[in-house]
């Protein structure tokens, strides 16, 4: 694996300001997997999906996890909760058409505040299939009822009818990434800066990104921006038979919606990490991506995906490595879109087969979009160890 300094230094060899700015690629590497990815999700952090996970937990079961409430400090976690007028959904496409065939829907009620400032809520899980799974609505058969786990308290687990278990409550944010370093790197490259400098140069990091003396590597420390922060998690461990069957490949994504006078208003959608954040360019495009369904992705965002991949490929070529051909870029865009997390149920293969909490998706995706020229952001593991048993995500800080 090449060192972060050499990799980022290679990027600095290209005067990419014109190339990248020409396509307006402002959001490149400035957000987490899906943390605060668009203006719409900033309405309420409780409906801002940060990450979606789907991974094999036994030969016959798969665990699905959805996190919201990004960058919650330990102090704020005490009172953190899910929005009671929101609908949280996990959608499953079983036949490859990017349309939901199964939906698990979660709602919260029965809020109780305790004297220590913590709280819990009743959560209800419904399962819908067929045409009903495609809609955004509170319908389906109730398969689980439980209470969220209190911050600092024991782990509460509810049984799921037909097999499986469910959890909801505060957890450590399992996403790991040096967001700060890459945000400054991106801004300085777009401003035309080419002096590499050195990592951990905190003096130079204080310089404005568009200052002529700004150096590209100064703010890159390899520090996990998400270390010490928490999220609110929904975790379902389910039999493969309820998701499409062992050996079958399915597509998974999550959505959130809030209740309005005119019905449910979609707020966020996510499948694979960083797709909306990296490949949509304007705020309007980001919001649109959250409002439409995966089946619409190629028509609404393939052009921008190809443009961003082309700009990254140009960076690779000017850094002295081998970039992608236009045909390869088109093929990669078709793999990344529709934005669903594809998993072969019962299979434990790695990248592009589901997503485990410990997967270093940033390293894997950087390698994919740069044809192996960029392979690490310097952060290679979560700041807390994951649990060996359900709900698997680490306890909150």
Short mmCIF file of C-alpha atoms in Angstrom, two decimals:
data_model
loop_
_atom_site.label_atom_id
_atom_site.label_comp_id
_atom_site.label_asym_id
_atom_site.label_seq_id
_atom_site.Cartn_x
_atom_site.Cartn_y
_atom_site.Cartn_z
CA UNK A 1 0.00 0.00 0.00
CA UNK A 2 1.40 3.38 -0.99
CA UNK A 3 1.79 5.95 1.77
CA UNK A 4 -0.82 8.74 2.12
CA UNK A 5 1.91 11.34 1.56
CA UNK A 6 2.95 9.85 -1.76
CA UNK A 7 -0.62 9.35 -2.86
CA UNK A 8 -1.78 12.82 -2.04
CA UNK A 9 1.47 14.23 -3.33
CA UNK A 10 0.71 12.60 -6.65
CA UNK A 11 -2.59 14.42 -6.77
CA UNK A 12 -0.78 17.68 -6.17
CA UNK A 13 1.28 17.21 -9.34
CA UNK A 14 -1.73 18.05 -11.46
CA UNK A 15 -3.06 21.56 -11.88
CA UNK A 16 -6.56 20.17 -11.51
CA UNK A 17 -8.28 23.36 -10.45
CA UNK A 18 -9.55 23.98 -13.95
CA UNK A 19 -10.40 20.35 -14.67
CA UNK A 20 -12.38 19.70 -11.52
CA UNK A 21 -13.88 23.15 -11.14
CA UNK A 22 -15.10 22.95 -14.73
CA UNK A 23 -17.55 20.24 -13.68
CA UNK A 24 -18.32 22.02 -10.41
CA UNK A 25 -17.10 19.15 -8.25
CA UNK A 26 -17.33 21.10 -5.02
CA UNK A 27 -18.53 18.24 -2.79
CA UNK A 28 -15.66 15.89 -3.58
CA UNK A 29 -14.43 14.45 -0.29
CA UNK A 30 -16.00 17.12 1.90
CA UNK A 31 -18.55 14.99 3.74
CA UNK A 32 -18.58 11.64 5.43
CA UNK A 33 -20.19 8.53 3.94
CA UNK A 34 -23.52 10.31 3.94
CA UNK A 35 -23.26 12.59 6.96
CA UNK A 36 -24.98 15.95 6.28
CA UNK A 37 -24.88 15.26 2.56
CA UNK A 38 -27.58 17.70 1.39
CA UNK A 39 -29.55 20.74 2.57
CA UNK A 40 -32.75 18.70 2.93
CA UNK A 41 -31.33 16.34 5.54
CA UNK A 42 -30.30 19.27 7.72
CA UNK A 43 -33.96 19.79 8.60
CA UNK A 44 -33.48 17.31 11.43
CA UNK A 45 -30.41 15.22 12.22
CA UNK A 46 -32.70 12.45 13.43
CA UNK A 47 -33.67 11.70 9.82
CA UNK A 48 -30.18 12.20 8.36
CA UNK A 49 -28.94 8.75 7.32
CA UNK A 50 -25.20 8.51 7.91
CA UNK A 51 -24.55 4.94 6.83
CA UNK A 52 -26.24 1.70 5.77
CA UNK A 53 -24.75 -1.74 6.42
CA UNK A 54 -25.68 -5.26 5.33
CA UNK A 55 -23.50 -8.25 6.12
CA UNK A 56 -23.49 -11.99 6.66
CA UNK A 57 -23.74 -12.93 10.32
CA UNK A 58 -24.26 -16.66 9.80
CA UNK A 59 -24.87 -19.03 6.92
CA UNK A 60 -28.60 -18.32 7.21
CA UNK A 61 -28.85 -14.78 8.62
CA UNK A 62 -27.99 -11.26 7.51
CA UNK A 63 -27.76 -8.16 9.66
CA UNK A 64 -29.00 -4.80 8.40
CA UNK A 65 -28.10 -1.54 10.14
CA UNK A 66 -29.09 2.07 9.53
CA UNK A 67 -27.53 4.98 11.42
CA UNK A 68 -28.86 8.52 11.82
CA UNK A 69 -28.00 11.50 14.04
CA UNK A 70 -24.46 12.22 12.76
CA UNK A 71 -21.57 13.54 14.85
CA UNK A 72 -23.43 13.33 18.16
CA UNK A 73 -21.15 14.14 21.09
CA UNK A 74 -21.26 11.98 24.23
CA UNK A 75 -22.91 14.87 26.09
CA UNK A 76 -25.63 15.21 23.46
CA UNK A 77 -26.10 11.45 23.27
CA UNK A 78 -27.65 11.50 26.73
CA UNK A 79 -30.85 13.00 25.36
CA UNK A 80 -30.59 11.78 21.75
CA UNK A 81 -33.64 10.05 20.34
CA UNK A 82 -35.39 9.14 17.12
CA UNK A 83 -38.01 11.45 15.61
CA UNK A 84 -41.47 10.19 16.49
CA UNK A 85 -43.11 11.76 13.44
CA UNK A 86 -40.62 10.05 11.12
CA UNK A 87 -40.71 6.83 9.15
CA UNK A 88 -37.48 4.84 8.86
CA UNK A 89 -37.42 2.22 6.11
CA UNK A 90 -35.06 -0.49 4.87
CA UNK A 91 -35.92 -1.48 1.32
CA UNK A 92 -34.92 -4.75 -0.37
CA UNK A 93 -34.91 -5.38 -4.13
CA UNK A 94 -34.96 -9.11 -4.79
CA UNK A 95 -34.96 -9.21 -8.61
CA UNK A 96 -32.37 -6.60 -9.68
CA UNK A 97 -34.72 -3.92 -11.02
CA UNK A 98 -33.85 -1.39 -8.28
CA UNK A 99 -37.46 -1.39 -7.10
CA UNK A 100 -38.39 -2.48 -3.57
CA UNK A 101 -39.98 -5.91 -3.16
CA UNK A 102 -39.69 -6.03 0.64
CA UNK A 103 -39.68 -3.18 3.15
CA UNK A 104 -38.96 -3.15 6.87
CA UNK A 105 -40.50 -0.03 8.42
CA UNK A 106 -39.68 1.35 11.84
CA UNK A 107 -41.53 4.00 13.83
CA UNK A 108 -40.99 5.35 17.34
CA UNK A 109 -43.51 6.33 20.03
CA UNK A 110 -44.00 6.21 23.79
CA UNK A 111 -41.18 8.62 24.65
CA UNK A 112 -40.07 8.42 28.31
CA UNK A 113 -37.56 10.81 29.90
CA UNK A 114 -35.64 9.68 32.99
CA UNK A 115 -34.19 11.76 35.83
CA UNK A 116 -30.61 11.31 34.57
CA UNK A 117 -31.54 12.93 31.24
CA UNK A 118 -31.62 9.67 29.28
CA UNK A 119 -34.71 8.41 27.54
CA UNK A 120 -36.22 5.51 25.73
CA UNK A 121 -38.95 5.03 23.17
CA UNK A 122 -41.16 2.24 21.95
CA UNK A 123 -40.21 1.09 18.48
CA UNK A 124 -42.43 -0.90 16.15
CA UNK A 125 -41.21 -2.80 13.11
CA UNK A 126 -43.52 -3.63 10.21
CA UNK A 127 -42.80 -5.78 7.16
CA UNK A 128 -44.40 -5.05 3.79
CA UNK A 129 -44.05 -6.91 0.50
CA UNK A 130 -44.97 -6.40 -3.13
CA UNK A 131 -46.48 -3.12 -4.29
CA UNK A 132 -46.89 -1.95 -0.70
CA UNK A 133 -43.11 -2.17 -0.20
CA UNK A 134 -42.54 0.39 -2.96
CA UNK A 135 -44.56 3.10 -1.29
CA UNK A 136 -43.64 5.34 1.61
CA UNK A 137 -46.33 4.57 4.18
CA UNK A 138 -46.89 3.10 7.59
CA UNK A 139 -48.36 -0.24 6.51
CA UNK A 140 -47.42 -3.90 6.70
CA UNK A 141 -47.53 -6.70 9.25
CA UNK A 142 -46.13 -5.87 12.66
CA UNK A 143 -43.16 -8.18 13.29
CA UNK A 144 -41.48 -6.61 16.33
CA UNK A 145 -42.19 -4.22 19.21
CA UNK A 146 -39.51 -3.16 21.66
CA UNK A 147 -37.94 -0.27 23.53
CA UNK A 148 -34.81 1.61 22.60
CA UNK A 149 -31.72 1.16 24.76
CA UNK A 150 -30.92 4.04 27.11
CA UNK A 151 -27.55 5.77 26.90
CA UNK A 152 -25.27 4.10 29.43
CA UNK A 153 -27.81 1.39 30.13
CA UNK A 154 -28.19 -2.22 29.15
CA UNK A 155 -28.79 -3.43 25.62
CA UNK A 156 -32.47 -4.09 24.92
CA UNK A 157 -33.26 -6.56 22.16
CA UNK A 158 -36.68 -7.39 20.71
CA UNK A 159 -37.63 -10.63 19.00
CA UNK A 160 -38.81 -10.50 15.38
CA UNK A 161 -41.74 -12.67 14.37
CA UNK A 162 -40.60 -15.36 11.96
CA UNK A 163 -37.04 -15.23 13.25
CA UNK A 164 -34.50 -12.57 14.03
CA UNK A 165 -33.91 -9.78 16.53
CA UNK A 166 -34.13 -5.97 16.55
CA UNK A 167 -32.27 -3.18 18.32
CA UNK A 168 -32.56 0.60 18.36
CA UNK A 169 -30.56 3.10 20.36
CA UNK A 170 -27.29 5.03 20.66
CA UNK A 171 -24.09 3.48 19.29
CA UNK A 172 -20.55 4.56 18.47
CA UNK A 173 -20.34 5.86 14.89
CA UNK A 174 -18.59 3.01 13.06
CA UNK A 175 -17.57 5.21 10.11
CA UNK A 176 -13.86 6.19 10.04
CA UNK A 177 -12.23 8.76 7.76
CA UNK A 178 -9.84 11.74 7.88
CA UNK A 179 -12.50 14.15 6.68
CA UNK A 180 -10.73 17.33 7.83
CA UNK A 181 -7.52 16.59 5.95
CA UNK A 182 -9.31 15.78 2.73
CA UNK A 183 -11.61 18.78 2.98
CA UNK A 184 -8.63 21.14 3.08
CA UNK A 185 -6.79 19.16 0.42
CA UNK A 186 -9.75 19.43 -1.94
CA UNK A 187 -10.23 23.15 -1.31
CA UNK A 188 -6.55 23.90 -1.89
CA UNK A 189 -6.36 21.87 -5.09
CA UNK A 190 -9.46 23.64 -6.44
CA UNK A 191 -7.84 26.97 -5.53
CA UNK A 192 -4.84 26.06 -7.68
CA UNK A 193 -2.34 25.33 -4.92
CA UNK A 194 0.42 22.87 -5.87
CA UNK A 195 3.03 23.11 -3.11
CA UNK A 196 2.85 19.76 -1.31
CA UNK A 197 4.30 20.74 2.05
CA UNK A 198 4.27 18.10 4.76
CA UNK A 199 1.66 16.32 6.80
CA UNK A 200 0.93 17.57 10.32
CA UNK A 201 2.12 21.09 9.49
CA UNK A 202 -0.45 22.72 11.76
CA UNK A 203 0.99 26.19 11.24
CA UNK A 204 0.41 26.03 7.52
CA UNK A 205 -2.95 24.37 8.05
CA UNK A 206 -4.15 27.59 9.68
CA UNK A 207 -3.58 29.38 6.38
CA UNK A 208 -6.72 30.01 4.32
CA UNK A 209 -7.21 27.34 1.68
CA UNK A 210 -7.05 29.87 -1.15
CA UNK A 211 -3.93 31.58 0.20
CA UNK A 212 -0.99 31.43 -2.22
CA UNK A 213 1.19 29.91 0.50
CA UNK A 214 -1.25 27.12 1.37
CA UNK A 215 0.22 23.64 1.06
CA UNK A 216 -1.77 20.59 0.14
CA UNK A 217 -0.65 18.15 2.82
CA UNK A 218 -0.58 20.48 5.81
CA UNK A 219 -3.97 19.50 7.25
CA UNK A 220 -3.67 15.80 6.54
CA UNK A 221 -3.05 13.99 9.83
CA UNK A 222 -4.65 10.61 9.37
CA UNK A 223 -6.95 11.40 12.30
CA UNK A 224 -10.42 9.88 12.35
CA UNK A 225 -12.84 12.81 12.23
CA UNK A 226 -15.61 10.60 13.59
CA UNK A 227 -13.67 9.23 16.55
CA UNK A 228 -15.46 9.85 19.83
CA UNK A 229 -18.81 10.59 18.18
CA UNK A 230 -22.04 8.63 18.28
CA UNK A 231 -25.08 7.91 16.14
CA UNK A 232 -28.58 6.53 16.67
CA UNK A 233 -28.76 3.02 15.23
CA UNK A 234 -31.46 0.65 14.02
CA UNK A 235 -30.17 -2.91 13.67
CA UNK A 236 -32.13 -5.93 12.40
CA UNK A 237 -30.75 -9.46 12.26
CA UNK A 238 -33.02 -11.45 9.96
CA UNK A 239 -33.23 -14.89 8.36
CA UNK A 240 -32.10 -14.86 4.75
CA UNK A 241 -35.42 -16.47 3.89
CA UNK A 242 -37.11 -13.17 4.81
CA UNK A 243 -34.82 -11.18 2.51
CA UNK A 244 -34.83 -13.25 -0.67
CA UNK A 245 -33.11 -16.51 0.25
CA UNK A 246 -29.55 -17.72 0.88
CA UNK A 247 -27.43 -17.51 -2.26
CA UNK A 248 -29.68 -14.85 -3.78
CA UNK A 249 -28.29 -11.38 -4.57
CA UNK A 250 -30.42 -8.50 -3.33
CA UNK A 251 -30.12 -4.72 -3.31
CA UNK A 252 -30.61 -2.83 -0.05
CA UNK A 253 -31.11 0.84 0.75
CA UNK A 254 -32.64 2.95 3.50
CA UNK A 255 -34.94 5.96 3.46
CA UNK A 256 -36.34 8.40 5.98
CA UNK A 257 -39.48 10.48 5.73
CA UNK A 258 -41.34 12.90 7.97
CA UNK A 259 -45.07 13.16 8.46
CA UNK A 260 -46.71 16.27 7.00
CA UNK A 261 -50.31 17.35 6.49
CA UNK A 262 -50.16 16.12 2.92
CA UNK A 263 -48.55 12.78 3.73
CA UNK A 264 -45.05 11.38 4.10
CA UNK A 265 -42.25 13.61 2.81
CA UNK A 266 -39.05 11.78 1.88
CA UNK A 267 -35.95 13.35 3.43
CA UNK A 268 -33.01 11.01 2.86
CA UNK A 269 -32.01 7.91 0.92
CA UNK A 270 -28.81 5.88 0.97
CA UNK A 271 -27.45 2.59 -0.33
CA UNK A 272 -23.69 2.46 -0.90
CA UNK A 273 -21.47 4.85 1.07
CA UNK A 274 -20.63 8.27 -0.39
CA UNK A 275 -22.48 7.93 -3.72
CA UNK A 276 -24.68 10.99 -3.23
CA UNK A 277 -21.98 12.91 -1.39
CA UNK A 278 -19.25 12.43 -4.00
CA UNK A 279 -21.01 12.12 -7.33
CA UNK A 280 -23.79 14.67 -7.07
CA UNK A 281 -22.47 18.17 -7.52
CA UNK A 282 -24.99 20.86 -6.59
CA UNK A 283 -27.21 21.03 -3.52
CA UNK A 284 -30.21 20.64 -5.80
CA UNK A 285 -28.82 17.42 -7.26
CA UNK A 286 -28.12 16.08 -3.80
CA UNK A 287 -31.66 16.78 -2.62
CA UNK A 288 -33.13 15.29 -5.81
CA UNK A 289 -31.15 12.10 -5.29
CA UNK A 290 -32.71 11.73 -1.85
CA UNK A 291 -36.21 12.29 -3.20
CA UNK A 292 -36.15 9.84 -6.13
CA UNK A 293 -35.80 6.06 -6.06
CA UNK A 294 -32.81 3.88 -7.06
CA UNK A 295 -34.45 2.99 -10.37
CA UNK A 296 -34.13 6.69 -11.31
CA UNK A 297 -30.43 7.01 -10.50
CA UNK A 298 -28.95 6.42 -13.92
CA UNK A 299 -31.25 8.98 -15.51
CA UNK A 300 -30.70 11.63 -12.81
CA UNK A 301 -27.03 11.32 -11.86
CA UNK A 302 -25.07 9.21 -14.32
CA UNK A 303 -23.76 12.28 -16.18
CA UNK A 304 -22.30 13.79 -13.01
CA UNK A 305 -20.92 10.42 -11.92
CA UNK A 306 -19.10 10.06 -15.25
CA UNK A 307 -17.84 13.66 -15.01
CA UNK A 308 -16.40 13.18 -11.52
CA UNK A 309 -14.85 9.82 -12.44
CA UNK A 310 -13.31 11.45 -15.53
CA UNK A 311 -11.81 14.26 -13.45
CA UNK A 312 -10.35 11.77 -10.97
CA UNK A 313 -8.95 9.72 -13.83
CA UNK A 314 -7.28 12.84 -15.22
CA UNK A 315 -5.68 13.40 -11.81
CA UNK A 316 -4.35 9.84 -11.88
CA UNK A 317 -2.88 10.23 -15.36
CA UNK A 318 -1.12 13.48 -14.52
CA UNK A 319 0.23 11.88 -11.35
CA UNK A 320 2.02 9.36 -13.54
CA UNK A 321 -0.32 6.41 -13.05
CA UNK A 322 -2.77 4.71 -15.39
CA UNK A 323 -6.25 6.19 -15.60
CA UNK A 324 -9.47 4.74 -16.91
CA UNK A 325 -10.67 4.80 -20.50
CA UNK A 326 -14.06 6.42 -21.24
CA UNK A 327 -15.55 2.95 -21.70
CA UNK A 328 -14.22 1.83 -18.32
CA UNK A 329 -15.58 4.98 -16.67
CA UNK A 330 -19.00 4.31 -18.15
CA UNK A 331 -18.87 0.73 -16.89
CA UNK A 332 -17.91 1.82 -13.37
CA UNK A 333 -20.75 4.35 -13.32
CA UNK A 334 -23.13 1.53 -14.23
CA UNK A 335 -21.76 -0.55 -11.35
CA UNK A 336 -22.16 2.27 -8.83
CA UNK A 337 -25.66 3.11 -10.06
CA UNK A 338 -28.39 2.40 -9.08
CA UNK A 339 -27.34 3.30 -5.54
CA UNK A 340 -28.20 0.06 -3.78
CA UNK A 341 -26.01 -1.96 -1.45
CA UNK A 342 -25.76 -5.30 -3.25
CA UNK A 343 -25.21 -8.44 -1.22
CA UNK A 344 -25.27 -12.13 -2.04
CA UNK A 345 -27.07 -13.52 0.99
CA UNK A 346 -24.96 -16.00 2.92
CA UNK A 347 -21.79 -14.96 1.09
CA UNK A 348 -18.91 -13.38 3.03
CA UNK A 349 -17.04 -11.82 0.07
CA UNK A 350 -15.70 -8.29 0.55
CA UNK A 351 -16.08 -4.92 -1.20
CA UNK A 352 -19.16 -4.55 -3.42
CA UNK A 353 -20.79 -7.47 -1.58
CA UNK A 354 -22.70 -5.79 1.21
CA UNK A 355 -20.91 -3.75 3.83
CA UNK A 356 -19.60 -4.79 7.24
CA UNK A 357 -19.03 -2.18 9.97
CA UNK A 358 -15.28 -2.89 9.95
CA UNK A 359 -14.94 -2.49 6.17
CA UNK A 360 -12.65 0.37 5.19
CA UNK A 361 -14.98 1.58 2.46
CA UNK A 362 -13.07 4.83 1.90
CA UNK A 363 -9.88 2.95 1.03
CA UNK A 364 -11.77 0.56 -1.21
CA UNK A 365 -13.71 3.27 -3.01
CA UNK A 366 -10.69 5.53 -3.47
CA UNK A 367 -8.89 2.59 -5.06
CA UNK A 368 -11.86 1.89 -7.31
CA UNK A 369 -12.38 5.43 -8.59
CA UNK A 370 -8.64 6.10 -9.08
CA UNK A 371 -7.73 2.76 -10.68
CA UNK A 372 -5.61 1.84 -7.68
CA UNK A 373 -3.60 5.06 -7.56
CA UNK A 374 -5.11 6.22 -4.27
CA UNK A 375 -5.54 3.43 -1.77
CA UNK A 376 -5.61 4.92 1.73
CA UNK A 377 -6.66 7.98 3.69
CA UNK A 378 -4.46 6.91 6.60
CA UNK A 379 -7.39 5.88 8.82
CA UNK A 380 -7.75 2.13 8.67
CA UNK A 381 -9.96 1.11 11.59
CA UNK A 382 -12.73 2.31 13.85
CA UNK A 383 -11.81 3.92 17.16
CA UNK A 384 -13.76 1.30 19.15
CA UNK A 385 -13.83 -2.45 18.80
CA UNK A 386 -17.01 -3.93 17.42
CA UNK A 387 -19.02 -6.38 19.49
CA UNK A 388 -18.89 -10.11 18.69
CA UNK A 389 -22.63 -10.46 19.24
CA UNK A 390 -25.79 -8.59 18.27
CA UNK A 391 -26.16 -5.63 17.81
CA UNK A 392 -22.46 -5.80 16.79
CA UNK A 393 -21.93 -2.01 16.71
CA UNK A 394 -19.81 -0.69 19.58
CA UNK A 395 -21.44 0.90 22.60
CA UNK A 396 -21.59 4.73 22.48
CA UNK A 397 -18.84 6.93 23.88
#
